[in-house]
Coordinates of C-alpha atoms and ligand atoms in Angstrom, one line a residue:
M20 CA -25.0 22.4 -11.1
E21 CA -25.2 21.6 -7.4
N22 CA -28.9 22.4 -7.5
S23 CA -29.8 20.4 -10.6
G24 CA -32.1 17.4 -10.0
E25 CA -29.8 15.1 -12.0
Y26 CA -26.8 15.9 -9.9
K27 CA -28.7 15.4 -6.6
E28 CA -29.9 12.1 -7.9
L29 CA -26.3 11.0 -8.6
L30 CA -25.3 12.0 -5.1
V31 CA -28.1 9.7 -3.7
I32 CA -27.2 6.7 -5.9
F33 CA -23.5 6.9 -5.2
K34 CA -24.2 7.2 -1.5
K35 CA -26.2 4.0 -1.6
I36 CA -23.3 2.3 -3.5
A37 CA -20.9 3.6 -0.9
Y38 CA -23.0 2.1 1.9
L39 CA -23.1 -1.3 0.1
K40 CA -19.3 -1.2 -0.5
S41 CA -18.8 -0.3 3.1
T42 CA -20.9 -3.3 4.2
S43 CA -18.9 -5.5 2.0
R44 CA -15.6 -4.3 3.6
L45 CA -17.1 -5.1 7.0
L46 CA -17.9 -8.6 5.9
S47 CA -14.5 -9.1 4.5
W48 CA -12.8 -7.7 7.7
D49 CA -14.9 -10.2 9.7
Q50 CA -13.9 -13.0 7.3
E51 CA -10.2 -12.3 8.1
T52 CA -10.6 -11.9 11.8
F53 CA -13.5 -13.7 13.6
M54 CA -15.6 -15.6 11.1
P55 CA -15.7 -19.4 11.9
E56 CA -14.1 -21.6 9.3
R57 CA -17.3 -23.1 8.0
G58 CA -18.9 -19.7 7.4
Q59 CA -16.8 -19.4 4.2
E60 CA -19.4 -20.5 1.7
H61 CA -22.2 -18.3 3.0
R62 CA -19.9 -15.3 3.2
A63 CA -18.9 -15.8 -0.4
G64 CA -22.6 -15.7 -1.3
Q65 CA -23.2 -12.5 0.7
M66 CA -20.3 -10.7 -0.8
S67 CA -21.0 -11.7 -4.4
C68 CA -24.6 -10.6 -3.9
I69 CA -23.5 -7.2 -2.8
S70 CA -20.9 -6.8 -5.6
G71 CA -23.6 -7.8 -8.1
L72 CA -25.9 -5.2 -6.7
V73 CA -23.2 -2.5 -6.9
H74 CA -22.4 -3.4 -10.4
S75 CA -26.0 -3.2 -11.6
M76 CA -26.6 0.1 -9.9
L77 CA -23.4 1.6 -11.3
T78 CA -24.0 0.4 -14.9
E79 CA -27.6 1.4 -15.1
R80 CA -28.1 3.3 -18.4
R81 CA -29.7 6.3 -16.7
V82 CA -26.6 6.7 -14.5
G83 CA -24.3 6.7 -17.4
E84 CA -26.4 9.2 -19.3
S85 CA -26.7 11.6 -16.4
I86 CA -22.9 11.4 -15.8
E87 CA -22.1 12.1 -19.5
A88 CA -24.6 15.0 -19.7
L89 CA -23.3 16.7 -16.5
W90 CA -19.7 16.0 -17.4
Q91 CA -20.1 18.1 -20.6
E92 CA -20.7 21.1 -18.2
A93 CA -18.3 20.1 -15.4
R94 CA -15.3 19.4 -17.6
N95 CA -14.9 23.1 -18.2
M96 CA -15.2 24.1 -14.6
D97 CA -12.2 24.7 -12.3
I98 CA -10.5 21.3 -12.0
S99 CA -10.5 21.4 -8.2
S100 CA -14.1 22.5 -7.8
D101 CA -16.4 20.0 -6.1
C102 CA -18.6 19.3 -9.1
H103 CA -15.7 18.8 -11.4
V104 CA -14.0 16.4 -9.1
N105 CA -17.1 14.4 -8.3
L106 CA -18.1 14.0 -11.9
R107 CA -14.6 13.2 -13.0
E108 CA -14.4 10.3 -10.5
W109 CA -17.9 9.1 -11.0
R110 CA -17.4 9.0 -14.7
R111 CA -14.2 7.0 -14.2
Q112 CA -16.1 4.5 -11.9
Y113 CA -18.9 4.2 -14.4
Q114 CA -16.6 3.7 -17.4
Q115 CA -14.5 1.0 -15.6
A116 CA -17.7 -0.9 -14.7
A117 CA -19.4 -0.4 -18.1
R118 CA -16.4 -1.5 -20.1
L119 CA -16.2 -4.9 -18.4
P120 CA -18.9 -7.3 -19.3
E121 CA -20.5 -9.0 -16.3
E122 CA -19.3 -12.4 -17.6
L123 CA -15.7 -11.4 -17.5
V124 CA -16.1 -9.9 -14.0
R125 CA -17.7 -13.1 -12.7
D126 CA -15.2 -15.3 -14.5
L127 CA -12.3 -13.3 -12.9
A128 CA -13.9 -13.5 -9.4
Y129 CA -14.3 -17.2 -9.7
S130 CA -10.9 -17.9 -11.2
R131 CA -9.3 -15.8 -8.5
A132 CA -11.0 -17.8 -5.7
V133 CA -9.8 -21.1 -7.3
A134 CA -6.3 -19.7 -8.0
H135 CA -5.9 -18.5 -4.5
S136 CA -6.3 -21.9 -2.9
A137 CA -4.1 -23.5 -5.6
W138 CA -1.4 -20.8 -4.8
V139 CA -1.6 -21.6 -1.1
K140 CA -0.9 -25.3 -1.8
A141 CA 1.7 -24.6 -4.5
R142 CA 3.6 -22.3 -2.2
S143 CA 3.6 -24.7 0.7
R144 CA 4.8 -27.6 -1.6
K145 CA 7.2 -25.3 -3.4
D146 CA 5.8 -26.4 -6.7
F147 CA 5.0 -23.8 -9.4
S148 CA 3.5 -26.3 -11.7
M149 CA 0.5 -26.7 -9.4
F150 CA -0.2 -22.9 -9.7
E151 CA 0.7 -22.5 -13.4
P152 CA -2.6 -23.4 -15.1
H153 CA -4.5 -21.1 -12.7
L154 CA -2.1 -18.2 -13.2
Q155 CA -2.3 -18.8 -17.0
R156 CA -6.1 -18.3 -16.7
L157 CA -5.7 -15.1 -14.7
V158 CA -3.1 -13.7 -17.1
D159 CA -5.4 -14.4 -20.1
L160 CA -8.4 -12.7 -18.3
S161 CA -6.3 -9.8 -17.2
R162 CA -5.0 -9.2 -20.7
K163 CA -8.5 -9.2 -21.9
K164 CA -9.5 -6.8 -19.2
A165 CA -6.7 -4.4 -20.1
D166 CA -7.9 -4.4 -23.8
L167 CA -11.5 -3.7 -22.7
L168 CA -10.5 -0.9 -20.3
G169 CA -8.3 0.6 -23.0
Y170 CA -4.9 2.3 -23.1
K171 CA -2.8 4.5 -25.3
Q172 CA 0.7 3.0 -25.0
E173 CA 0.7 -0.4 -23.5
P174 CA -1.8 -2.8 -21.9
Y175 CA 0.0 -2.6 -18.5
D176 CA -1.1 1.1 -18.4
A177 CA -4.8 0.0 -18.1
L178 CA -4.1 -2.2 -15.1
L179 CA -1.8 0.2 -13.3
D180 CA -4.5 2.9 -13.7
I181 CA -6.9 0.8 -11.6
Y182 CA -4.7 1.2 -8.5
E183 CA -3.0 4.6 -9.3
P184 CA -5.4 6.6 -11.4
G185 CA -3.7 8.6 -14.1
E186 CA -0.3 7.0 -13.7
K187 CA 1.6 5.6 -16.7
T188 CA 4.0 2.6 -17.1
S189 CA 6.6 4.9 -18.7
N190 CA 6.7 7.1 -15.6
I191 CA 7.3 4.1 -13.4
E192 CA 10.0 2.9 -15.7
A193 CA 11.7 6.3 -15.5
I194 CA 11.5 6.3 -11.7
F195 CA 13.1 2.9 -11.5
R196 CA 15.8 3.9 -14.0
G197 CA 17.1 6.4 -11.4
L198 CA 16.1 4.6 -8.3
V199 CA 17.7 1.2 -8.8
P200 CA 21.3 2.2 -9.3
G201 CA 21.0 4.6 -6.4
L202 CA 19.7 1.9 -4.1
R203 CA 22.4 -0.5 -5.1
E204 CA 25.0 2.1 -4.3
I205 CA 23.4 2.8 -0.9
L206 CA 23.2 -0.9 -0.2
H207 CA 26.9 -1.3 -0.7
H208 CA 27.7 1.7 1.4
V209 CA 25.5 0.7 4.3
Q210 CA 26.9 -2.8 4.3
S211 CA 30.3 -1.3 4.8
I212 CA 29.4 1.0 7.7
Q213 CA 26.9 -1.0 9.7
P214 CA 28.1 -3.3 12.5
Q215 CA 29.3 -6.6 11.1
Q216 CA 27.9 -8.4 14.2
P217 CA 24.6 -6.8 14.9
L218 CA 22.6 -7.1 18.1
C219 CA 20.9 -10.4 18.5
F220 CA 18.1 -11.1 21.0
Q221 CA 18.0 -14.5 22.7
A222 CA 15.0 -14.0 24.9
A223 CA 11.4 -14.0 23.7
F224 CA 9.3 -10.8 23.7
P225 CA 5.9 -11.7 25.2
V226 CA 3.1 -10.8 22.8
E227 CA 0.9 -9.2 25.4
A228 CA 3.6 -6.6 26.2
Q229 CA 4.2 -6.0 22.5
K230 CA 0.6 -5.2 22.1
I231 CA 0.6 -2.7 24.9
L232 CA 3.6 -0.9 23.4
A233 CA 2.1 -1.0 19.9
R234 CA -1.2 0.5 21.1
L235 CA 0.7 3.2 23.0
M236 CA 2.6 4.1 19.8
A237 CA -0.5 4.1 17.6
A238 CA -2.4 6.3 20.0
R239 CA 0.5 8.7 20.4
I240 CA 0.8 9.3 16.7
G241 CA -2.9 10.1 16.6
F242 CA -4.8 6.8 15.8
D243 CA -8.1 7.3 17.5
F244 CA -9.3 4.2 19.3
T245 CA -12.8 5.6 19.7
K246 CA -12.9 5.5 15.8
G247 CA -11.0 2.3 15.3
R248 CA -9.6 -1.0 16.6
V249 CA -6.7 -3.3 16.2
D250 CA -7.1 -7.1 15.8
T251 CA -4.8 -10.0 15.0
V252 CA -4.7 -11.7 11.6
V253 CA -2.4 -13.9 9.4
H254 CA -1.9 -11.3 6.7
P255 CA -2.2 -7.7 8.1
F256 CA -4.3 -5.0 6.4
S257 CA -6.3 -2.0 7.3
T258 CA -9.8 -1.1 6.1
R259 CA -12.1 1.9 6.4
I260 CA -15.6 0.7 7.1
G261 CA -16.7 4.3 7.1
P262 CA -16.5 7.6 9.1
G263 CA -15.8 6.8 12.7
D264 CA -14.9 3.2 12.0
V265 CA -11.4 2.1 10.8
R266 CA -10.1 -1.4 11.4
I267 CA -6.4 -2.2 11.5
T268 CA -4.8 -5.5 12.0
S269 CA -1.4 -7.0 12.8
R270 CA 0.4 -10.3 13.5
W271 CA 2.7 -11.0 16.4
N272 CA 5.9 -12.9 16.7
E273 CA 7.6 -13.5 20.1
R274 CA 11.0 -14.0 18.4
D275 CA 10.8 -10.9 16.2
F276 CA 9.1 -7.9 17.8
T277 CA 9.7 -5.7 14.8
E278 CA 6.9 -7.6 12.9
G279 CA 4.1 -6.6 15.2
L280 CA 5.4 -3.1 16.3
F281 CA 6.2 -1.8 12.9
G282 CA 3.2 -3.6 11.4
V283 CA 0.9 -1.7 13.7
L284 CA 2.7 1.6 12.9
H285 CA 2.3 0.9 9.2
E286 CA -1.4 0.1 9.5
A287 CA -1.9 3.0 11.9
G288 CA -0.4 5.3 9.2
H289 CA -3.1 4.0 6.8
G290 CA -5.6 4.3 9.6
L291 CA -4.8 8.0 10.3
Y292 CA -5.5 8.8 6.7
S293 CA -8.7 6.8 6.8
Q294 CA -9.9 8.3 10.1
N295 CA -9.4 11.9 8.9
L296 CA -11.0 11.7 5.5
P297 CA -13.9 14.3 5.5
A298 CA -16.8 12.4 7.3
G299 CA -19.4 14.7 5.8
R300 CA -18.3 13.8 2.3
F301 CA -18.9 10.1 2.7
G302 CA -20.3 8.6 -0.5
T303 CA -18.6 11.1 -2.7
P304 CA -15.1 11.1 -4.2
L305 CA -14.3 14.1 -2.0
G306 CA -14.6 11.8 1.0
D307 CA -12.4 9.1 -0.4
S308 CA -8.6 8.4 -0.5
V309 CA -6.7 9.3 -3.7
S310 CA -4.9 6.1 -4.6
L311 CA -3.0 3.1 -3.2
G312 CA 0.3 5.0 -3.7
I313 CA -0.8 7.9 -1.6
H314 CA -2.2 5.6 1.0
E315 CA 1.1 3.7 1.1
S316 CA 2.9 7.0 1.5
Q317 CA 1.1 7.5 4.7
S318 CA 1.8 4.1 6.1
R319 CA 5.5 4.2 5.2
L320 CA 5.9 7.7 6.5
W321 CA 4.8 6.6 10.0
E322 CA 6.4 3.1 9.9
N323 CA 9.8 4.1 8.5
I324 CA 10.5 7.8 8.3
V325 CA 9.0 8.6 11.7
G326 CA 8.9 5.2 13.4
R327 CA 12.5 4.0 12.7
S328 CA 14.0 7.4 13.4
I329 CA 16.4 8.2 16.2
E330 CA 14.1 10.9 17.6
F331 CA 11.1 8.6 17.8
W332 CA 13.0 6.1 19.9
E333 CA 14.3 8.8 22.2
Y334 CA 10.7 9.0 23.3
F335 CA 9.7 5.4 23.1
F336 CA 12.9 3.5 24.2
P337 CA 12.4 4.2 27.9
L338 CA 8.8 2.9 27.6
A339 CA 10.1 -0.2 25.7
K340 CA 12.6 -0.8 28.4
S341 CA 10.0 -0.7 31.1
L342 CA 7.9 -3.2 29.3
F343 CA 10.8 -5.5 28.4
P344 CA 13.3 -4.9 31.3
G345 CA 15.0 -8.3 31.0
Q346 CA 15.1 -8.5 27.2
L347 CA 16.5 -5.0 26.8
Q348 CA 18.9 -5.1 29.7
G349 CA 22.2 -3.6 28.7
V350 CA 20.9 -2.6 25.3
S351 CA 21.6 1.0 24.5
Q352 CA 19.2 3.2 22.6
Q353 CA 21.8 3.5 19.8
D354 CA 22.2 -0.3 19.5
F355 CA 18.4 -0.6 19.4
V356 CA 18.0 2.0 16.7
R357 CA 20.8 0.3 14.7
F358 CA 19.1 -3.1 15.2
I359 CA 15.7 -1.9 13.8
N360 CA 17.5 -0.3 10.8
R361 CA 19.9 -3.1 9.9
V362 CA 20.1 -3.6 6.1
R363 CA 20.6 -7.0 4.4
P364 CA 19.5 -8.5 1.1
S365 CA 16.9 -11.2 1.6
F366 CA 14.6 -13.3 -0.6
I367 CA 11.3 -12.2 0.9
R368 CA 9.8 -8.8 0.0
V369 CA 7.7 -8.4 3.2
E370 CA 10.8 -8.9 5.3
A371 CA 12.9 -6.5 3.3
D372 CA 14.6 -3.3 4.8
E373 CA 14.0 0.2 3.4
V374 CA 17.0 -0.1 1.0
T375 CA 16.3 -3.4 -0.7
Y376 CA 12.5 -3.2 -0.6
N377 CA 12.1 -1.3 -3.8
L378 CA 14.6 -3.6 -5.6
H379 CA 12.0 -6.4 -4.9
I380 CA 9.3 -4.3 -6.4
Y381 CA 11.4 -3.5 -9.5
L382 CA 11.8 -7.2 -10.2
R383 CA 8.0 -7.7 -9.9
F384 CA 7.3 -4.7 -12.1
Q385 CA 9.5 -6.0 -14.9
I386 CA 8.0 -9.5 -14.8
E387 CA 4.4 -8.2 -14.7
R388 CA 5.0 -5.9 -17.6
E389 CA 6.5 -8.7 -19.7
I390 CA 3.6 -11.0 -18.8
I391 CA 0.9 -8.5 -19.7
M392 CA 2.8 -7.6 -22.9
G393 CA 2.8 -11.2 -23.8
E394 CA 6.6 -11.4 -24.0
L395 CA 7.0 -13.8 -21.1
P396 CA 5.1 -17.1 -21.2
V397 CA 3.7 -18.0 -17.8
K398 CA 5.7 -21.3 -17.6
D399 CA 8.9 -19.3 -17.9
I400 CA 8.2 -17.1 -14.8
P401 CA 10.3 -19.0 -12.3
G402 CA 13.3 -19.0 -14.5
R403 CA 12.9 -15.3 -15.3
W404 CA 12.4 -14.5 -11.6
N405 CA 15.5 -16.3 -10.6
E406 CA 17.6 -14.8 -13.4
L407 CA 16.5 -11.2 -12.4
F408 CA 17.1 -12.0 -8.7
R409 CA 20.6 -13.0 -9.5
E410 CA 21.1 -9.9 -11.6
I411 CA 19.8 -7.5 -8.9
F412 CA 20.8 -9.2 -5.6
G413 CA 23.6 -11.5 -6.7
M414 CA 21.9 -14.4 -4.9
E415 CA 20.5 -17.8 -6.0
V416 CA 16.8 -18.3 -5.2
P417 CA 16.6 -21.7 -3.3
D418 CA 13.1 -22.6 -4.3
D419 CA 9.9 -21.0 -5.7
S420 CA 8.3 -20.4 -2.3
M421 CA 11.2 -18.0 -1.7
G422 CA 10.8 -16.7 -5.3
C423 CA 7.9 -16.3 -7.6
L424 CA 5.4 -18.0 -5.3
Q425 CA 5.9 -15.7 -2.2
D426 CA 3.3 -13.0 -2.9
V427 CA -0.4 -13.3 -2.8
H428 CA -1.0 -10.6 -5.5
W429 CA -0.8 -12.6 -8.7
S430 CA -3.2 -15.2 -7.3
G431 CA -5.7 -12.4 -7.0
A432 CA -4.9 -11.2 -10.6
A433 CA -3.7 -7.9 -9.0
F434 CA -1.3 -7.1 -11.9
G435 CA -0.4 -3.4 -11.7
Y436 CA -0.5 -3.2 -7.9
F437 CA 3.1 -3.7 -7.0
P438 CA 4.4 -0.3 -8.4
T439 CA 2.1 1.5 -6.0
Y440 CA 4.4 0.3 -3.1
T441 CA 7.4 2.1 -4.7
L442 CA 5.3 5.2 -5.5
G443 CA 4.3 5.2 -1.8
N444 CA 7.9 5.1 -0.7
I445 CA 9.1 7.9 -2.9
Y446 CA 6.0 10.0 -2.2
S447 CA 6.6 9.5 1.6
A448 CA 10.2 11.0 1.4
M449 CA 9.0 13.9 -0.8
I450 CA 6.1 14.7 1.5
F451 CA 8.2 14.5 4.7
D452 CA 10.8 16.8 3.1
A453 CA 8.1 19.4 2.4
A454 CA 6.8 19.0 6.0
L455 CA 10.3 19.6 7.4
K456 CA 10.8 22.7 5.4
E457 CA 7.5 24.2 6.6
L458 CA 7.8 22.9 10.2
P459 CA 11.5 23.0 11.1
G460 CA 11.0 21.9 14.7
L461 CA 9.3 18.6 13.7
R462 CA 12.1 16.2 14.8
Q463 CA 12.5 18.1 18.1
G464 CA 8.8 17.4 18.7
F465 CA 9.2 13.7 18.0
R466 CA 11.8 13.5 20.9
K467 CA 9.0 14.6 23.3
G468 CA 6.4 12.3 21.7
N469 CA 4.7 15.3 20.0
F470 CA 3.4 14.2 16.5
E471 CA 0.4 16.5 16.3
P472 CA 2.0 19.2 14.1
L473 CA 2.8 16.6 11.5
V474 CA -0.7 15.1 11.6
R475 CA -2.3 18.6 11.3
W476 CA 0.0 19.4 8.4
L477 CA -0.9 16.1 6.6
D478 CA -4.6 16.8 7.4
T479 CA -4.6 20.1 5.6
R480 CA -2.7 18.9 2.6
I481 CA -3.9 15.3 2.1
F482 CA -6.6 13.9 4.4
S483 CA -9.1 16.8 4.1
Q484 CA -8.7 16.9 0.3
G485 CA -10.3 13.5 -0.5
Q486 CA -9.9 12.8 -4.2
R487 CA -9.7 16.5 -5.2
Y488 CA -6.4 15.9 -6.9
R489 CA -5.0 12.8 -8.6
S490 CA -1.7 11.6 -7.0
R491 CA 0.7 13.2 -9.4
Q492 CA -1.0 16.6 -9.1
L493 CA -1.3 16.3 -5.3
I494 CA 2.4 15.5 -4.9
K495 CA 3.2 18.5 -7.1
R496 CA 1.0 20.8 -5.1
I497 CA 2.6 19.7 -1.8
T498 CA 6.2 19.5 -2.8
G499 CA 6.5 21.7 -5.9
R500 CA 7.8 18.7 -7.9
P501 CA 6.4 15.7 -9.8
P502 CA 7.1 12.3 -8.3
E503 CA 10.9 11.6 -8.4
H504 CA 13.4 9.3 -6.8
H505 CA 16.0 11.8 -5.6
S506 CA 14.3 12.7 -2.3
F507 CA 14.0 9.0 -1.3
L508 CA 17.6 8.3 -2.1
A509 CA 18.7 11.4 -0.2
Y510 CA 16.5 10.4 2.8
L511 CA 18.1 7.0 2.9
H512 CA 21.6 8.3 2.5
E513 CA 21.3 10.8 5.3
K514 CA 19.5 8.4 7.6
Y515 CA 22.1 5.6 7.4
E516 CA 25.0 8.2 7.8
R517 CA 23.3 9.4 11.0
I518 CA 22.6 5.9 12.4
F519 CA 25.8 4.0 11.4
G520 CA 28.3 6.7 10.5
R521 CA 30.9 7.9 13.0
Ligands
LIG25 CO1 0.4 -0.7 3.3

């Protein structure tokens, strides 16, 4: 098949599409970092022009016909062979685009843009009613989108599949059924063993010194600054422009150094994956990342499992002390590690610790599912949110900016996105377990600042594979088990015993 003209033609078309998408990512990175305020309108025009081009190239009849014809042959090939993988993923991209009429795509893009600014205002005024009609519009359009994309069991499946190809709502539900009671138990336990009066820093941590430490940490774990850069933004993200060009971003807070430091580690984890995707495969599925869940497993692995470990700070604490001699005077390494791992329920997801984080996701998953099923009217979202929050955390939400208005996702109609965070967390624990089994000296290496064996191991199993396997299959290949919650709970339990236990 590799030598057929039709296949070669698809390679050319999808490479062009990939270049266009890559250009659009660069424009959007610029928009978040350096673009002047009044460039907004022109930028929106540039980006919608590119996405229109991509859509028309992708949905051209001849493309669909070639894909279908070649797929008949490729579907019977070895499922991990290059041709099978490329056609499987091209077909998916084609179908997703072809099933959505251009009018709906445009309508969604427009409604999203309008809803986003309404959400910003509603959140700052703590007034859900300002956002409600916009959210209603996005929910209506998203339900229509789910119907058009198609599903077997429930409409939420169709939306989840956009972010985590092949994943099912029923699997997510089963994971939470085991995860949630386990997390609540660990939360109780940690609250009883961690210091009742944790460390508290009075002095500010100058941002310039934070940036130095963050860059040192990112470089040490393997983020290559000749193939990437770090810039400052309001809402951190990372993006792969293409081979040799990965942009990560962070924000900085003098009063809370954990935001910037662990933010950079998180994004550098995404960045490591992006920088090590096979460059020669650019423009084909074999040169692309698997899913949001697998991507998040990489960021959480470096941010939390490695970056908040005792061993990691054995190497970096002396460096931190030399950069912040006054601030860290009299602070022991143990106190420091306890401080960055303190656990406490809070209202805001992005500030949550490793134990409560997935409880926040569970709440959002339930609400999203009810909305998309049509069981929960949009106007009842604040009430439902607060009720669930009380049930899960035992706390009263003070206002909607601390509740259902806190996240950007729904203003972008990204229903089905949230569960990929929890998938990323449970994958990260499973993946690290497998790495520890195969490389028993891993933690010893961290003490000396040696992270290369782990990066090489991840490269063979994940980075170099592109989209050869879907997430479930990839996790099974690496760990021998399908995605499950036990490894994550065991990881947390062991971690807090080591850090806070006597
Ligand atoms: Co992330």
